[in-house]
Each structure stands twice: as C-alpha cells, then as structure tokens.
mmCIF file with all atom_site columns, C-alpha atoms in Angstrom:
data_model
loop_
_atom_site.group_PDB
_atom_site.id
_atom_site.type_symbol
_atom_site.label_atom_id
_atom_site.label_alt_id
_atom_site.label_comp_id
_atom_site.label_asym_id
_atom_site.label_entity_id
_atom_site.label_seq_id
_atom_site.pdbx_PDB_ins_code
_atom_site.Cartn_x
_atom_site.Cartn_y
_atom_site.Cartn_z
_atom_site.occupancy
_atom_site.B_iso_or_equiv
_atom_site.pdbx_formal_charge
_atom_site.auth_seq_id
_atom_site.auth_comp_id
_atom_site.auth_asym_id
_atom_site.auth_atom_id
_atom_site.pdbx_PDB_model_num
ATOM 1   C CA . UNK A 1 1   ? 24.383  35.733  -21.696 1.00 66.00 ? 24  UNK A CA 1
ATOM 2   C CA . UNK A 1 2   ? 24.651  34.091  -18.282 1.00 84.00 ? 25  UNK A CA 1
ATOM 3   C CA . UNK A 1 3   ? 23.695  30.520  -17.472 1.00 89.00 ? 26  UNK A CA 1
ATOM 4   C CA . UNK A 1 4   ? 19.941  29.966  -17.072 1.00 91.00 ? 27  UNK A CA 1
ATOM 5   C CA . UNK A 1 5   ? 18.852  26.977  -15.031 1.00 91.00 ? 28  UNK A CA 1
ATOM 6   C CA . UNK A 1 6   ? 15.505  25.209  -14.546 1.00 94.00 ? 29  UNK A CA 1
ATOM 7   C CA . UNK A 1 7   ? 14.118  21.995  -13.085 1.00 95.00 ? 30  UNK A CA 1
ATOM 8   C CA . UNK A 1 8   ? 11.601  19.604  -14.651 1.00 94.00 ? 31  UNK A CA 1
ATOM 9   C CA . UNK A 1 9   ? 9.989   16.552  -13.057 1.00 94.00 ? 32  UNK A CA 1
ATOM 10  C CA . UNK A 1 10  ? 7.902   13.633  -14.320 1.00 94.00 ? 33  UNK A CA 1
ATOM 11  C CA . UNK A 1 11  ? 7.018   10.521  -12.267 1.00 93.00 ? 34  UNK A CA 1
ATOM 12  C CA . UNK A 1 12  ? 10.271  9.772   -10.386 1.00 93.00 ? 35  UNK A CA 1
ATOM 13  C CA . UNK A 1 13  ? 12.561  11.576  -12.862 1.00 95.00 ? 36  UNK A CA 1
ATOM 14  C CA . UNK A 1 14  ? 14.223  14.920  -12.120 1.00 95.00 ? 37  UNK A CA 1
ATOM 15  C CA . UNK A 1 15  ? 15.982  16.980  -14.815 1.00 95.00 ? 38  UNK A CA 1
ATOM 16  C CA . UNK A 1 16  ? 18.192  19.951  -13.906 1.00 95.00 ? 39  UNK A CA 1
ATOM 17  C CA . UNK A 1 17  ? 18.976  22.029  -17.002 1.00 95.00 ? 40  UNK A CA 1
ATOM 18  C CA . UNK A 1 18  ? 21.652  24.694  -17.590 1.00 94.00 ? 41  UNK A CA 1
ATOM 19  C CA . UNK A 1 19  ? 21.182  26.770  -20.759 1.00 92.00 ? 42  UNK A CA 1
ATOM 20  C CA . UNK A 1 20  ? 23.975  28.848  -22.296 1.00 92.00 ? 43  UNK A CA 1
ATOM 21  C CA . UNK A 1 21  ? 24.392  30.507  -25.670 1.00 91.00 ? 44  UNK A CA 1
ATOM 22  C CA . UNK A 1 22  ? 26.024  28.141  -28.136 1.00 89.00 ? 45  UNK A CA 1
ATOM 23  C CA . UNK A 1 23  ? 25.556  25.961  -31.194 1.00 90.00 ? 46  UNK A CA 1
ATOM 24  C CA . UNK A 1 24  ? 22.831  23.494  -30.154 1.00 88.00 ? 47  UNK A CA 1
ATOM 25  C CA . UNK A 1 25  ? 24.742  20.825  -28.227 1.00 91.00 ? 48  UNK A CA 1
ATOM 26  C CA . UNK A 1 26  ? 22.727  18.870  -25.666 1.00 92.00 ? 49  UNK A CA 1
ATOM 27  C CA . UNK A 1 27  ? 24.804  17.034  -23.033 1.00 94.00 ? 50  UNK A CA 1
ATOM 28  C CA . UNK A 1 28  ? 23.022  14.706  -20.588 1.00 94.00 ? 51  UNK A CA 1
ATOM 29  C CA . UNK A 1 29  ? 25.064  13.356  -17.643 1.00 94.00 ? 52  UNK A CA 1
ATOM 30  C CA . UNK A 1 30  ? 28.273  14.138  -19.602 1.00 93.00 ? 53  UNK A CA 1
ATOM 31  C CA . UNK A 1 31  ? 27.023  12.163  -22.630 1.00 93.00 ? 54  UNK A CA 1
ATOM 32  C CA . UNK A 1 32  ? 25.591  13.377  -25.943 1.00 93.00 ? 55  UNK A CA 1
ATOM 33  C CA . UNK A 1 33  ? 21.819  13.336  -26.455 1.00 92.00 ? 56  UNK A CA 1
ATOM 34  C CA . UNK A 1 34  ? 22.123  10.668  -29.175 1.00 93.00 ? 57  UNK A CA 1
ATOM 35  C CA . UNK A 1 35  ? 24.126  8.410   -26.833 1.00 94.00 ? 58  UNK A CA 1
ATOM 36  C CA . UNK A 1 36  ? 21.886  8.875   -23.774 1.00 93.00 ? 59  UNK A CA 1
ATOM 37  C CA . UNK A 1 37  ? 18.594  8.572   -25.726 1.00 93.00 ? 60  UNK A CA 1
ATOM 38  C CA . UNK A 1 38  ? 19.274  6.274   -28.719 1.00 93.00 ? 61  UNK A CA 1
ATOM 39  C CA . UNK A 1 39  ? 15.546  6.275   -29.578 1.00 93.00 ? 62  UNK A CA 1
ATOM 40  C CA . UNK A 1 40  ? 14.652  8.940   -32.137 1.00 93.00 ? 63  UNK A CA 1
ATOM 41  C CA . UNK A 1 41  ? 11.201  9.334   -30.517 1.00 95.00 ? 64  UNK A CA 1
ATOM 42  C CA . UNK A 1 42  ? 12.737  10.305  -27.171 1.00 93.00 ? 65  UNK A CA 1
ATOM 43  C CA . UNK A 1 43  ? 15.181  12.678  -28.916 1.00 93.00 ? 66  UNK A CA 1
ATOM 44  C CA . UNK A 1 44  ? 12.161  14.269  -30.631 1.00 94.00 ? 67  UNK A CA 1
ATOM 45  C CA . UNK A 1 45  ? 10.352  14.671  -27.256 1.00 93.00 ? 68  UNK A CA 1
ATOM 46  C CA . UNK A 1 46  ? 13.403  16.407  -25.756 1.00 92.00 ? 69  UNK A CA 1
ATOM 47  C CA . UNK A 1 47  ? 13.796  18.790  -28.730 1.00 91.00 ? 70  UNK A CA 1
ATOM 48  C CA . UNK A 1 48  ? 10.093  19.720  -29.049 1.00 92.00 ? 71  UNK A CA 1
ATOM 49  C CA . UNK A 1 49  ? 10.218  23.090  -27.202 1.00 91.00 ? 72  UNK A CA 1
ATOM 50  C CA . UNK A 1 50  ? 13.401  24.088  -29.074 1.00 91.00 ? 73  UNK A CA 1
ATOM 51  C CA . UNK A 1 51  ? 11.956  23.241  -32.503 1.00 91.00 ? 74  UNK A CA 1
ATOM 52  C CA . UNK A 1 52  ? 8.643   24.975  -31.677 1.00 91.00 ? 75  UNK A CA 1
ATOM 53  C CA . UNK A 1 53  ? 10.489  28.270  -31.066 1.00 91.00 ? 76  UNK A CA 1
ATOM 54  C CA . UNK A 1 54  ? 13.158  27.649  -33.779 1.00 90.00 ? 77  UNK A CA 1
ATOM 55  C CA . UNK A 1 55  ? 16.047  28.051  -31.313 1.00 89.00 ? 78  UNK A CA 1
ATOM 56  C CA . UNK A 1 56  ? 17.529  24.537  -31.612 1.00 85.00 ? 79  UNK A CA 1
ATOM 57  C CA . UNK A 1 57  ? 20.894  25.858  -32.908 1.00 88.00 ? 80  UNK A CA 1
ATOM 58  C CA . UNK A 1 58  ? 21.033  28.833  -30.526 1.00 89.00 ? 81  UNK A CA 1
ATOM 59  C CA . UNK A 1 59  ? 21.649  27.284  -27.093 1.00 91.00 ? 82  UNK A CA 1
ATOM 60  C CA . UNK A 1 60  ? 23.934  24.687  -25.529 1.00 92.00 ? 83  UNK A CA 1
ATOM 61  C CA . UNK A 1 61  ? 22.153  22.608  -22.903 1.00 93.00 ? 84  UNK A CA 1
ATOM 62  C CA . UNK A 1 62  ? 23.851  20.768  -20.049 1.00 94.00 ? 85  UNK A CA 1
ATOM 63  C CA . UNK A 1 63  ? 21.579  18.391  -18.124 1.00 93.00 ? 86  UNK A CA 1
ATOM 64  C CA . UNK A 1 64  ? 21.724  16.414  -14.885 1.00 94.00 ? 87  UNK A CA 1
ATOM 65  C CA . UNK A 1 65  ? 19.125  13.628  -15.120 1.00 93.00 ? 88  UNK A CA 1
ATOM 66  C CA . UNK A 1 66  ? 18.236  11.385  -12.209 1.00 94.00 ? 89  UNK A CA 1
ATOM 67  C CA . UNK A 1 67  ? 15.580  8.806   -11.341 1.00 93.00 ? 90  UNK A CA 1
ATOM 68  C CA . UNK A 1 68  ? 12.719  7.240   -13.255 1.00 91.00 ? 91  UNK A CA 1
ATOM 69  C CA . UNK A 1 69  ? 12.731  5.449   -16.596 1.00 93.00 ? 92  UNK A CA 1
ATOM 70  C CA . UNK A 1 70  ? 13.795  6.757   -19.979 1.00 93.00 ? 93  UNK A CA 1
ATOM 71  C CA . UNK A 1 71  ? 10.314  8.019   -20.977 1.00 93.00 ? 94  UNK A CA 1
ATOM 72  C CA . UNK A 1 72  ? 9.844   9.896   -17.702 1.00 94.00 ? 95  UNK A CA 1
ATOM 73  C CA . UNK A 1 73  ? 13.349  11.319  -17.981 1.00 94.00 ? 96  UNK A CA 1
ATOM 74  C CA . UNK A 1 74  ? 12.702  12.556  -21.534 1.00 94.00 ? 97  UNK A CA 1
ATOM 75  C CA . UNK A 1 75  ? 9.455   14.268  -20.514 1.00 94.00 ? 98  UNK A CA 1
ATOM 76  C CA . UNK A 1 76  ? 11.048  15.789  -17.391 1.00 95.00 ? 99  UNK A CA 1
ATOM 77  C CA . UNK A 1 77  ? 13.811  17.165  -19.615 1.00 94.00 ? 100 UNK A CA 1
ATOM 78  C CA . UNK A 1 78  ? 11.239  18.622  -22.041 1.00 94.00 ? 101 UNK A CA 1
ATOM 79  C CA . UNK A 1 79  ? 9.547   20.495  -19.156 1.00 95.00 ? 102 UNK A CA 1
ATOM 80  C CA . UNK A 1 80  ? 12.889  21.763  -17.817 1.00 95.00 ? 103 UNK A CA 1
ATOM 81  C CA . UNK A 1 81  ? 13.966  23.060  -21.249 1.00 94.00 ? 104 UNK A CA 1
ATOM 82  C CA . UNK A 1 82  ? 10.599  24.809  -21.723 1.00 94.00 ? 105 UNK A CA 1
ATOM 83  C CA . UNK A 1 83  ? 10.893  26.470  -18.292 1.00 94.00 ? 106 UNK A CA 1
ATOM 84  C CA . UNK A 1 84  ? 14.447  27.631  -19.045 1.00 93.00 ? 107 UNK A CA 1
ATOM 85  C CA . UNK A 1 85  ? 13.363  29.110  -22.401 1.00 92.00 ? 108 UNK A CA 1
ATOM 86  C CA . UNK A 1 86  ? 10.580  31.051  -20.643 1.00 93.00 ? 109 UNK A CA 1
ATOM 87  C CA . UNK A 1 87  ? 13.150  32.450  -18.160 1.00 93.00 ? 110 UNK A CA 1
ATOM 88  C CA . UNK A 1 88  ? 15.150  33.751  -21.136 1.00 90.00 ? 111 UNK A CA 1
ATOM 89  C CA . UNK A 1 89  ? 12.158  35.145  -23.058 1.00 90.00 ? 112 UNK A CA 1
ATOM 90  C CA . UNK A 1 90  ? 8.795   35.373  -21.196 1.00 92.00 ? 113 UNK A CA 1
ATOM 91  C CA . UNK A 1 91  ? 6.942   36.185  -24.454 1.00 93.00 ? 114 UNK A CA 1
ATOM 92  C CA . UNK A 1 92  ? 7.412   32.543  -25.537 1.00 90.00 ? 115 UNK A CA 1
ATOM 93  C CA . UNK A 1 93  ? 5.274   31.221  -22.659 1.00 93.00 ? 116 UNK A CA 1
ATOM 94  C CA . UNK A 1 94  ? 1.837   31.298  -24.415 1.00 93.00 ? 117 UNK A CA 1
ATOM 95  C CA . UNK A 1 95  ? 3.161   29.315  -27.400 1.00 92.00 ? 118 UNK A CA 1
ATOM 96  C CA . UNK A 1 96  ? 4.815   26.713  -25.143 1.00 92.00 ? 119 UNK A CA 1
ATOM 97  C CA . UNK A 1 97  ? 1.718   26.474  -22.948 1.00 93.00 ? 120 UNK A CA 1
ATOM 98  C CA . UNK A 1 98  ? -0.559  25.999  -25.982 1.00 93.00 ? 121 UNK A CA 1
ATOM 99  C CA . UNK A 1 99  ? 1.642   23.085  -27.075 1.00 92.00 ? 122 UNK A CA 1
ATOM 100 C CA . UNK A 1 100 ? 1.407   21.626  -23.544 1.00 92.00 ? 123 UNK A CA 1
ATOM 101 C CA . UNK A 1 101 ? 5.099   21.898  -22.642 1.00 92.00 ? 124 UNK A CA 1
ATOM 102 C CA . UNK A 1 102 ? 4.642   24.120  -19.553 1.00 93.00 ? 125 UNK A CA 1
ATOM 103 C CA . UNK A 1 103 ? 2.394   21.726  -17.614 1.00 93.00 ? 126 UNK A CA 1
ATOM 104 C CA . UNK A 1 104 ? 3.925   19.363  -15.049 1.00 93.00 ? 127 UNK A CA 1
ATOM 105 C CA . UNK A 1 105 ? 2.284   15.950  -15.584 1.00 92.00 ? 128 UNK A CA 1
ATOM 106 C CA . UNK A 1 106 ? 0.957   15.074  -12.099 1.00 93.00 ? 129 UNK A CA 1
ATOM 107 C CA . UNK A 1 107 ? 0.464   11.353  -12.777 1.00 93.00 ? 130 UNK A CA 1
ATOM 108 C CA . UNK A 1 108 ? 2.689   9.089   -10.737 1.00 92.00 ? 131 UNK A CA 1
ATOM 109 C CA . UNK A 1 109 ? 2.632   5.529   -9.382  1.00 92.00 ? 132 UNK A CA 1
ATOM 110 C CA . UNK A 1 110 ? -0.151  4.834   -6.910  1.00 94.00 ? 133 UNK A CA 1
ATOM 111 C CA . UNK A 1 111 ? 1.046   3.460   -3.587  1.00 96.00 ? 134 UNK A CA 1
ATOM 112 C CA . UNK A 1 112 ? 0.608   -0.196  -2.655  1.00 96.00 ? 135 UNK A CA 1
ATOM 113 C CA . UNK A 1 113 ? -2.206  -0.785  -0.143  1.00 95.00 ? 136 UNK A CA 1
ATOM 114 C CA . UNK A 1 114 ? -1.908  -3.225  2.789   1.00 95.00 ? 137 UNK A CA 1
ATOM 115 C CA . UNK A 1 115 ? -3.530  -6.627  2.304   1.00 93.00 ? 138 UNK A CA 1
ATOM 116 C CA . UNK A 1 116 ? -3.274  -6.453  -1.479  1.00 94.00 ? 139 UNK A CA 1
ATOM 117 C CA . UNK A 1 117 ? -0.608  -7.604  -3.934  1.00 95.00 ? 140 UNK A CA 1
ATOM 118 C CA . UNK A 1 118 ? -0.492  -4.203  -5.716  1.00 95.00 ? 141 UNK A CA 1
ATOM 119 C CA . UNK A 1 119 ? -2.249  -0.839  -5.491  1.00 95.00 ? 142 UNK A CA 1
ATOM 120 C CA . UNK A 1 120 ? -5.639  -2.033  -6.768  1.00 95.00 ? 143 UNK A CA 1
ATOM 121 C CA . UNK A 1 121 ? -5.168  -5.703  -7.594  1.00 95.00 ? 144 UNK A CA 1
ATOM 122 C CA . UNK A 1 122 ? -6.776  -8.167  -5.180  1.00 94.00 ? 145 UNK A CA 1
ATOM 123 C CA . UNK A 1 123 ? -5.847  -11.703 -4.319  1.00 94.00 ? 146 UNK A CA 1
ATOM 124 C CA . UNK A 1 124 ? -7.835  -14.397 -6.142  1.00 93.00 ? 147 UNK A CA 1
ATOM 125 C CA . UNK A 1 125 ? -11.280 -14.885 -4.615  1.00 92.00 ? 148 UNK A CA 1
ATOM 126 C CA . UNK A 1 126 ? -12.244 -18.415 -3.677  1.00 92.00 ? 149 UNK A CA 1
ATOM 127 C CA . UNK A 1 127 ? -15.853 -19.165 -2.824  1.00 92.00 ? 150 UNK A CA 1
ATOM 128 C CA . UNK A 1 128 ? -15.067 -22.609 -1.332  1.00 87.00 ? 151 UNK A CA 1
#
C-alpha cells in the first residue's frame, strides 16, 4: 500500500496526515501520541475514527500539526484521519459521516471590531 495523505482543519489548527500500513503507531511532529497529547480525552478524540472502523492496529499515522490550541489540533487531526480512511476505502464514508467525523467544523474566532475592546464586548456605558 502506498502512502495516503489528507488535511484536516479546525479553528486555526491544520493537520497533515500520512497513512501507511503498519501496527498502529501515531507520530505527531516526531513525537508519540501519548507524549504530544498527554490528556486521555484528546487521545480518545484522535482515535475515534480508527476505533469506529476497528482499524486502530492496521495503520501507522505520521502527522504534521500546526497552529491553534490542543483541542483544535486534536479535532483537526480527527478530521484528517477520517478523510484519509475514506481515501483508502470509500465504503466507510457513511459510517464516518453518521458519527460526525467527516464534517469540517466551521466555527472560528470572530474578528475584533473597531471602537470595541473585543468582537462584541462594548466599553462600559456611563450616563453621566
């Protein structure tokens, strides 16, 4: 099997994934998954598409992660892994879509408006 690549994004995070046949190793920025994401919740988020299709021990995953915070990075990685799995086997797409792993989350930070301290916050109003 050749290398399959895919990109996932969430907020400011970008995950570039390279899938090869292997024994289930996930390497993020040349570090192990457990080192990069010490939180078990974030590890669970990353592994969700693999565990849904029962292919966690079948592929080695090499990841370049950039931008955003750790939650956004984990969700970007989940999307990238799901997209790569669909490239390998298109019949898996309905199951991944039903679980919500194929949808790019469009929510991002709203821009700051002029004359305000933040996007929607206003300065304190003073009547007198």
